[in-house]
Coordinates of C-alpha atoms and ligand atoms in Angstrom, one line a residue:
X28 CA -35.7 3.9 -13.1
X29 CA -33.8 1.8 -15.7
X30 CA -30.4 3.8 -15.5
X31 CA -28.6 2.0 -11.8
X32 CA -27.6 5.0 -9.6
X33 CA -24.7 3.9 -7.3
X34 CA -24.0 5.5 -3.9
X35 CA -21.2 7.7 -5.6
X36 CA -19.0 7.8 -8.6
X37 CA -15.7 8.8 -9.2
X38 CA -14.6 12.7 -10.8
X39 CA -13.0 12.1 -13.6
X40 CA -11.1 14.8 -15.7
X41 CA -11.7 15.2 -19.2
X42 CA -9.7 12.3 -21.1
X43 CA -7.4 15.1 -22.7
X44 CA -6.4 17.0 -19.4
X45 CA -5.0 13.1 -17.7
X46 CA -3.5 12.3 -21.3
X47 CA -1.4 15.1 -21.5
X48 CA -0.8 15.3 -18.0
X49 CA 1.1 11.6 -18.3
X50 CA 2.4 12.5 -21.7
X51 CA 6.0 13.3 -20.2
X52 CA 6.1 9.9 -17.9
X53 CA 6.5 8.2 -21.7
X54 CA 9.3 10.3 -22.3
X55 CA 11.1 9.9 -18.9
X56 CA 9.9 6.4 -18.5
X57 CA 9.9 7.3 -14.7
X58 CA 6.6 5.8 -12.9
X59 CA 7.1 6.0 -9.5
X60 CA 9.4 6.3 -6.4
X61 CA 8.6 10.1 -5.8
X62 CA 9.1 11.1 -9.4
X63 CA 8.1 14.8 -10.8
X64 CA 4.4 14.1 -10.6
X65 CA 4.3 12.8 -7.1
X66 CA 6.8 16.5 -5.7
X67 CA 4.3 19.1 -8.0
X68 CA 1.2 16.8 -6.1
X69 CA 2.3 16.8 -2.9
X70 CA 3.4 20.6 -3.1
X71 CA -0.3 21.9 -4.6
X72 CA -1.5 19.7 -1.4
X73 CA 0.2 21.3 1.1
X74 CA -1.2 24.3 -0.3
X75 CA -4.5 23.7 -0.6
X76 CA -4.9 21.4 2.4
X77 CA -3.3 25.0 4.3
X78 CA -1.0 22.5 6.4
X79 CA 3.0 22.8 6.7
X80 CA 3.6 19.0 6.0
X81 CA 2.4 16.1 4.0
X82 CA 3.4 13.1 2.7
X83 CA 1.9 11.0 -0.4
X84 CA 0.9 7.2 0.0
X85 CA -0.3 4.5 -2.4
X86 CA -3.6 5.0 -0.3
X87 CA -5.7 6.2 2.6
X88 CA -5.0 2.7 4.5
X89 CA -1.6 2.6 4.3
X90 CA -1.1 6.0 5.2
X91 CA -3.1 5.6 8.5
X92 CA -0.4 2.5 9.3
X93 CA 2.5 4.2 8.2
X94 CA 1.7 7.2 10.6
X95 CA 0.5 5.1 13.4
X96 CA 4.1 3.3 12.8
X97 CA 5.9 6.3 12.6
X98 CA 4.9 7.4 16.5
X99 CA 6.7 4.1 17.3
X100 CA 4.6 3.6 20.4
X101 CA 5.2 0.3 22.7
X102 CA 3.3 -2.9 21.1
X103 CA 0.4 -3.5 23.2
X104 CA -0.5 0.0 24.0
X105 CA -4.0 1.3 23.5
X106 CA -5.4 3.2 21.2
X107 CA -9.2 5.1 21.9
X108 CA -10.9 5.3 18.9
X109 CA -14.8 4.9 17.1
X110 CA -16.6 1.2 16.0
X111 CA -18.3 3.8 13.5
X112 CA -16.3 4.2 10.5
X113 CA -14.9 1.8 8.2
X114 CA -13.0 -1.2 8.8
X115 CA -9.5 0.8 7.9
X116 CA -9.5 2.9 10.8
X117 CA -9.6 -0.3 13.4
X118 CA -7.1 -2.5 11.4
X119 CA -4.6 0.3 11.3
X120 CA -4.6 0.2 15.0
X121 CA -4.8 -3.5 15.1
X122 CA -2.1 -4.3 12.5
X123 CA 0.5 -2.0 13.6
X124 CA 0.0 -4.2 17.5
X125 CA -2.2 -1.9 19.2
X126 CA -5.2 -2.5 21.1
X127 CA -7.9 -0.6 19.7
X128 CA -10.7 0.6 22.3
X129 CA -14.0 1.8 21.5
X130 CA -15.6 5.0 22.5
X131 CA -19.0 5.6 21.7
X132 CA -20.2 8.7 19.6
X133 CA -22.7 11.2 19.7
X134 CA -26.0 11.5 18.4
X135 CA -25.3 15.1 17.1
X136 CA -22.5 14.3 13.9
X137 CA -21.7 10.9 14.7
X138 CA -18.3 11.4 15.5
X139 CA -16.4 10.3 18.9
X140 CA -18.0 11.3 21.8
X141 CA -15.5 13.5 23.4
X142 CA -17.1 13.5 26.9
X143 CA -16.3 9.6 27.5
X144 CA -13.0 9.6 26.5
X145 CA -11.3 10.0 29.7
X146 CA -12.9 7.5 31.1
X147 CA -11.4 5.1 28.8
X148 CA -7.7 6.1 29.3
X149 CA -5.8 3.7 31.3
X150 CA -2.2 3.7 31.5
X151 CA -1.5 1.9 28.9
X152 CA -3.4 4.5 26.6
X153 CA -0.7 5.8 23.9
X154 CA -3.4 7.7 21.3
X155 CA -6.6 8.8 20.1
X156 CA -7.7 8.1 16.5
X157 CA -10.7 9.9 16.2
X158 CA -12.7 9.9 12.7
X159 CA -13.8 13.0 11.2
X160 CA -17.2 10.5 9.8
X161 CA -18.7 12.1 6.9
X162 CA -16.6 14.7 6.8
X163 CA -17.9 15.7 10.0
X164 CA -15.7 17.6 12.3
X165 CA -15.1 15.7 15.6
X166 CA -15.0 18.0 18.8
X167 CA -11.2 18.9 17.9
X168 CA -11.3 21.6 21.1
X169 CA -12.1 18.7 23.5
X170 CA -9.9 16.3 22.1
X171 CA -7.0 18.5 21.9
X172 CA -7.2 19.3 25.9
X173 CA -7.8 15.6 26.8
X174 CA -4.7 14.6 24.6
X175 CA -2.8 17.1 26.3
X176 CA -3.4 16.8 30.0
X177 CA -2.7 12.8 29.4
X178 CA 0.2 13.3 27.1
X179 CA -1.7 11.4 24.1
X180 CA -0.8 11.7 20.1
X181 CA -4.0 12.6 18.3
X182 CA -3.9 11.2 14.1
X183 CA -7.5 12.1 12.7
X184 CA -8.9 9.5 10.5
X185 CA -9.9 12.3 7.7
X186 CA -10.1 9.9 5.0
X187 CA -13.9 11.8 4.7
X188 CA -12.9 15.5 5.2
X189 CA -11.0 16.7 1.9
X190 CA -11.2 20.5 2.0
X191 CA -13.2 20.6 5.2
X192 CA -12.2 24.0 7.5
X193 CA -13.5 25.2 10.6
X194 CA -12.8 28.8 11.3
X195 CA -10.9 28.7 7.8
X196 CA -8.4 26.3 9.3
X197 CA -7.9 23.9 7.4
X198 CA -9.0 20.1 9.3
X199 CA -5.2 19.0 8.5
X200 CA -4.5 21.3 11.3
X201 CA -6.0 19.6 14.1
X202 CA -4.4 16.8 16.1
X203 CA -0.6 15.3 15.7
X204 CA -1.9 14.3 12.6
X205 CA -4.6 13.8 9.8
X206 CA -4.9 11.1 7.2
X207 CA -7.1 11.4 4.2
X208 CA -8.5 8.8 1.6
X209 CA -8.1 9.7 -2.2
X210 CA -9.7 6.5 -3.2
X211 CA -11.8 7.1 -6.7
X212 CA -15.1 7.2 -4.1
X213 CA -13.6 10.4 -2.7
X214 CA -14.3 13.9 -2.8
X215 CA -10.8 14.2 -4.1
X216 CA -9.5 11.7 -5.9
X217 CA -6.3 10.0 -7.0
X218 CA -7.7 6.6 -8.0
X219 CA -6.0 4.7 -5.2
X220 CA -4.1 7.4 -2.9
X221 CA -3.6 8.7 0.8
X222 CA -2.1 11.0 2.5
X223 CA -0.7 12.2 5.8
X224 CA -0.7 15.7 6.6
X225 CA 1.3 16.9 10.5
X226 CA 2.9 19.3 12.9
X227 CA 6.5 17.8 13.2
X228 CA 7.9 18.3 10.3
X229 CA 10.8 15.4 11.7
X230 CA 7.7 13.0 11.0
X231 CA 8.9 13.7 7.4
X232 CA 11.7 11.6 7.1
X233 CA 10.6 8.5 9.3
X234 CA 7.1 8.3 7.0
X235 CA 9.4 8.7 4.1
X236 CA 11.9 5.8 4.8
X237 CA 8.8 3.7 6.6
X238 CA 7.4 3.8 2.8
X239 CA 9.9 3.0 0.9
X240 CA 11.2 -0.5 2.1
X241 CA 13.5 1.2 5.5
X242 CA 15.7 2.5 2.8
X243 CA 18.4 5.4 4.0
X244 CA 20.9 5.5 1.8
X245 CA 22.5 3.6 -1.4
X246 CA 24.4 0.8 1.0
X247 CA 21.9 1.2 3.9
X248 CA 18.8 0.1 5.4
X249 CA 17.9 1.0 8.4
X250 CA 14.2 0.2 9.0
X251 CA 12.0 -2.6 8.4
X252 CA 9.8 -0.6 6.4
X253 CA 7.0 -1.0 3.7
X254 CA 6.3 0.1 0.6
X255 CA 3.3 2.6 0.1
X256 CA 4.5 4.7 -2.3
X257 CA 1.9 6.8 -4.8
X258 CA 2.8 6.2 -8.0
X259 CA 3.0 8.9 -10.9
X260 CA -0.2 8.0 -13.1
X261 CA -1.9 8.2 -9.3
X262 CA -0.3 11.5 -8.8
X263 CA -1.1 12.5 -12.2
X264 CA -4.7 12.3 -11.6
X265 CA -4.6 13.4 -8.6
X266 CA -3.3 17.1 -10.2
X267 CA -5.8 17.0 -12.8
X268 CA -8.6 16.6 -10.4
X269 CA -7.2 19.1 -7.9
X270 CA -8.1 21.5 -10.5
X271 CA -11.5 21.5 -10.6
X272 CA -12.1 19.9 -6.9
X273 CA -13.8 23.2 -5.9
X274 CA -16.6 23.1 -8.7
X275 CA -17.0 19.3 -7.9
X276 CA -17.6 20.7 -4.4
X277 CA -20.2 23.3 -5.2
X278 CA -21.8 20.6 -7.9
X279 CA -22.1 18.4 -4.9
X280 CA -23.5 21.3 -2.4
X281 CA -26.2 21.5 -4.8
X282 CA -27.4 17.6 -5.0
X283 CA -26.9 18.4 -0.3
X284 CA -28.9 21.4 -0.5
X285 CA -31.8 19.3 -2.6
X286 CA -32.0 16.8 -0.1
X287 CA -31.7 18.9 2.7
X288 CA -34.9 20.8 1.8
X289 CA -36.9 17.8 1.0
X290 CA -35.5 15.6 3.7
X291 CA -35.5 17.8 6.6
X292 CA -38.4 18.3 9.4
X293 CA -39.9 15.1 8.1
X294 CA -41.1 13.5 11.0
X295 CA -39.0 10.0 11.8
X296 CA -36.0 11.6 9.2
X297 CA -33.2 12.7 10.7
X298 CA -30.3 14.4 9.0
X299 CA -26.9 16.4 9.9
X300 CA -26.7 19.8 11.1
X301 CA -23.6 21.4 10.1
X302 CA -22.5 24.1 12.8
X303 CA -21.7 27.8 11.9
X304 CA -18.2 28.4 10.9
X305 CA -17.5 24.7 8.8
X306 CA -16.4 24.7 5.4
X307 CA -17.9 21.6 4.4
X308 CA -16.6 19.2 1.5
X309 CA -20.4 17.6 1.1
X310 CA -18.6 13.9 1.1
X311 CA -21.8 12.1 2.0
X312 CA -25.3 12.4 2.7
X313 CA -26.3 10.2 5.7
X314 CA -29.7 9.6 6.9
X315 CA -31.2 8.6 10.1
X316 CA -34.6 6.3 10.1
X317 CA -36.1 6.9 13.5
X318 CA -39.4 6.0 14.1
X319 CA -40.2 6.3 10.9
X320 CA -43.3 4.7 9.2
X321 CA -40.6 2.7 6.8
X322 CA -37.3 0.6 8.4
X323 CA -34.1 1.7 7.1
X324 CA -33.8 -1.5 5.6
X325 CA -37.3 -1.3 4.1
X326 CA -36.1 1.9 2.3
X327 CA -33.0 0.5 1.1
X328 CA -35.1 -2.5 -0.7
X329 CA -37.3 0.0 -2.3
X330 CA -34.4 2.3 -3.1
X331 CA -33.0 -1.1 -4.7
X332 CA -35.6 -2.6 -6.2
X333 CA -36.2 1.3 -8.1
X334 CA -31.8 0.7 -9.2
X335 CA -31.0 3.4 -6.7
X336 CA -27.9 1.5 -4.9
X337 CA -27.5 3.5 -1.4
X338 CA -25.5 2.3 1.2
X339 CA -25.2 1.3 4.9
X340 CA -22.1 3.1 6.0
X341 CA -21.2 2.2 8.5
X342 CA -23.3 -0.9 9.1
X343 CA -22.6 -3.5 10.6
X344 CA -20.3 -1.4 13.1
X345 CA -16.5 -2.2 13.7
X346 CA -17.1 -4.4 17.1
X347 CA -19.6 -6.8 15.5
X348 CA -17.3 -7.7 12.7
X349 CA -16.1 -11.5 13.0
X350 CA -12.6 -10.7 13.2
X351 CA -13.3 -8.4 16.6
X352 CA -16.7 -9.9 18.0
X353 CA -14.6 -12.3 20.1
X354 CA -13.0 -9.3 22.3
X355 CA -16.0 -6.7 21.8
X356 CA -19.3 -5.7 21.7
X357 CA -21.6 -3.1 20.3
X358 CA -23.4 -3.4 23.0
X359 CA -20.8 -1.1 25.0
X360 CA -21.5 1.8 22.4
X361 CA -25.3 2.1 22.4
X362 CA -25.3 5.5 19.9
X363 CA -22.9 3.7 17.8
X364 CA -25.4 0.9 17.8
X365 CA -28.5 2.8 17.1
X366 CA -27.4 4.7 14.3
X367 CA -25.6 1.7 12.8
X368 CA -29.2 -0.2 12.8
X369 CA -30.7 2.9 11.1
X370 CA -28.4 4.8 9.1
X371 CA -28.6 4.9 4.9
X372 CA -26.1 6.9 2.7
X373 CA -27.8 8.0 0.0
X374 CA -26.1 8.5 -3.7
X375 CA -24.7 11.9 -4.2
X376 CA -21.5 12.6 -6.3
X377 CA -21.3 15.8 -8.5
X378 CA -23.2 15.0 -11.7
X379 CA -25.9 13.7 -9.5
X380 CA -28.7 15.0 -11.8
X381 CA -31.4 17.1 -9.3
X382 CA -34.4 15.1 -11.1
X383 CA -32.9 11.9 -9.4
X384 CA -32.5 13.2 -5.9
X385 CA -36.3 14.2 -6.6
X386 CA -37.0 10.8 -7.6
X387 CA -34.9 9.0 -4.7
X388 CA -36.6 11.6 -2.0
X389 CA -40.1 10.5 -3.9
X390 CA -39.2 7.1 -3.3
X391 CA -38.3 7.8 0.5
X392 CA -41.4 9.8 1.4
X393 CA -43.9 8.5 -0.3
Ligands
T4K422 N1 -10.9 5.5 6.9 C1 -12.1 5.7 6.5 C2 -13.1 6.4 7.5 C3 -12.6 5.3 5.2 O1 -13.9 5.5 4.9 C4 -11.7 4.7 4.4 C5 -12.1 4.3 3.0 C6 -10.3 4.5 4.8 C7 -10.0 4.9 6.1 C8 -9.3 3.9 3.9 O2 -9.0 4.7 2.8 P1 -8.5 4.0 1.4 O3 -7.4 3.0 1.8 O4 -9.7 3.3 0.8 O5 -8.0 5.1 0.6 C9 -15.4 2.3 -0.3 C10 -14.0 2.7 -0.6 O6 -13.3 1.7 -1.3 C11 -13.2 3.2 0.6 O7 -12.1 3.9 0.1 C12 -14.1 4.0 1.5 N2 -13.4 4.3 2.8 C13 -15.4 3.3 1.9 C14 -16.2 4.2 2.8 O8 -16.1 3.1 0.6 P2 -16.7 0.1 -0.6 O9 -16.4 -1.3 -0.2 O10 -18.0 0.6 -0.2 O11 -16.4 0.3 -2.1 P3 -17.2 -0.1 -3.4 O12 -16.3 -0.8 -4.4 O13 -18.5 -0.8 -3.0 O14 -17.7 1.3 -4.1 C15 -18.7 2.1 -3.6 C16 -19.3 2.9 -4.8 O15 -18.4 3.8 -5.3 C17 -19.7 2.0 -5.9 O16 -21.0 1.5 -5.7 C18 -19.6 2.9 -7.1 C19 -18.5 3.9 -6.7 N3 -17.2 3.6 -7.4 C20 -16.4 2.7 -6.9 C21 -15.2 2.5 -7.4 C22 -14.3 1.4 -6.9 C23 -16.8 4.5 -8.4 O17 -17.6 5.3 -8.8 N4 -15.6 4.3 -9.0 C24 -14.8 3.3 -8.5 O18 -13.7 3.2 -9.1 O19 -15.5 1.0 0.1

């Protein structure tokens, strides 16, 4: 195949729609610090993401901090969360001077494995930070009651679940809180962008001031905060694309659905089952090499040597990485482990052409 096929690429609106869309920013020469873009954005959001409070950040990673932050929970604590996601989710924890402790996951969806997460809470135990991998739903029932009879703060990494519902609630819903990625390799995108959706709506003004420098007023400042602001050619994007996210979403069911029919009950090839009830958002299409008559890797040299980029997410996993190896080990999440060694994201993004998931399922199987 001469054409390279990446593992996604970004929706784009047409040209036109972001042009006018920024038009007015060169007639009010106001680019950022919460300007009209960034209020009509974060208002559509809380719409469409069906949850009662959201704030906008410059992206997914700072909005994780900045909510971790805003719980203002004792340096040193510890925080339960998953080695398999990507390396945002730990250094969140890390950076704001948390202790980040793994849990292993299950075998089913890959996400936490809510069964061994009370064994894990000590006293010093201040959250879980689960990760909604894939856009998977994590066991939200299970986590919910754990958090509760320990008094824990749940934030969902949800940087994978745009649009994701179970029960048509939307996955903003769940926990204390819910961040989501709008990088550009998103299901929604906003180039660079984040965001933080939550119950309390007092969370408002703490992740507000914690984004823009501590700032409370004209003469004060009352925090040492950051600044992790989304910006209004960022916003404007992300209103253009929030437009057509649903058809992007059924364009992407389509490239799932081909690779679900020629990739499942093939012996050695395991895929995801999504349970009844789950609006999905189609964010990734993982596969599982198990005992099958090709390595993952092996697959992922063909697949490359053929221009078909896929990608190990999320190899190798968080507590093998040099900056935690010292203080962990993989070896203490075995699933996490296994799947790591044998997992392969395979390219899907909405103009995925159906010939090409042929060709890459070709590759795979024969
Ligand atoms: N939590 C989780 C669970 C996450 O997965 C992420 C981000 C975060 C937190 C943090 O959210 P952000 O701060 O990023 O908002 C990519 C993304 O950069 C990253 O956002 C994402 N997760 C991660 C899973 O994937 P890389 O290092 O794989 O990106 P890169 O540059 O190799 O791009 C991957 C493919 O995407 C390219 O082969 C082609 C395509 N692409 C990429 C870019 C940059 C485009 O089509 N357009 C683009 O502009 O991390």
């Amino acid at each position: 195949m001469n054409k390279q096929i990446l593992v996604t690429r970004s929706s784009m609106p047409d040209f036109e729609e972001y042009c006018n869309e920024i038009k007015e920013l060169w007639e009010t020469h106001w680019l950022t610090n919460m300007g009209i873009k960034h209020k009509e954005l974060e208002k559509s959001l809380l719409e469409y993401l069906k949850t009662p409070n959201i704030t906008l950040f410059t992206n997914g990673h700072l909005a994780l901090e900045c909510i971790i932050a805003a719980f203002n929970f004792q340096k040193g604590s510890e925080v339960i969360t998953t080695p398999f996601t990507f390396a945002s989710t730990t250094h969140a924890i890390s950076r704001n001077g948390l202790i980040p402790v793994f849990c292993d996951i299950n075998p089913e969806n890959f996400t936490i494995d809510a069964d061994k997460i009370e064994s894990l809470i000590t006293e010093k135990t201040c959250a879980i930070i689960p990760v909604h991998v894939y856009g998977n739903l994590c066991d939200v029932e299970k986590i919910e009651k754990i958090a509760k009879r320990h008094n824990l703060k749940v934030i969902y990494d949800a940087a994978h679940a745009f649009g994701v519902e179970k029960n048509e609630i939307g996955v903003a819903n769940f926990g204390d809180a819910s961040m989501f990625s709008f990088h550009a390799t998103k299901v929604f995108n906003t180039i660079e962008g984040g965001a933080v959706a939550y119950k309390d709506g007092k969370l408002n003004k703490v992740l507000y001031d914690i984004k823009n420098f501590g700032i409370t007023g004209p003469e004060s400042v009352e925090y040492i905060g950051g600044n992790a602001k989304m910006n209004e050619f960022q916003a404007a994007m992300g209103i253009c694309n929030l437009r057509h996210v649903d058809k992007e979403i059924e364009k992407r069911k389509r490239v799932v659905e081909k690779y679900r029919e020629r990739l499942q009950n093939v012996e050695g090839i395991k895929i995801i089952h999504t349970p009844e009830g789950i609006k999905e958002n189609y964010a990734y299409f993982p596969v599982i090499f198990d005992n099958y008559k090709y390595t993952r890797d092996e697959i992922f040299k063909k697949l490359g040597e053929e221009n078909i980029i896929a990608r190990k997410y999320f190899y190798p996993l968080i507590n093998d990485f040099d900056c935690y190896k010292e203080k962990y080990s993989s070896k203490d999440t075995p699933v996490a482990k296994y799947m790591a060694d044998r997992v392969l994201t395979l390219p899907l993004y909405a103009d995925l052409e159906l010939e090409i998931v042929d060709k890459i399922c070709d590759i795979i199987l024969k």
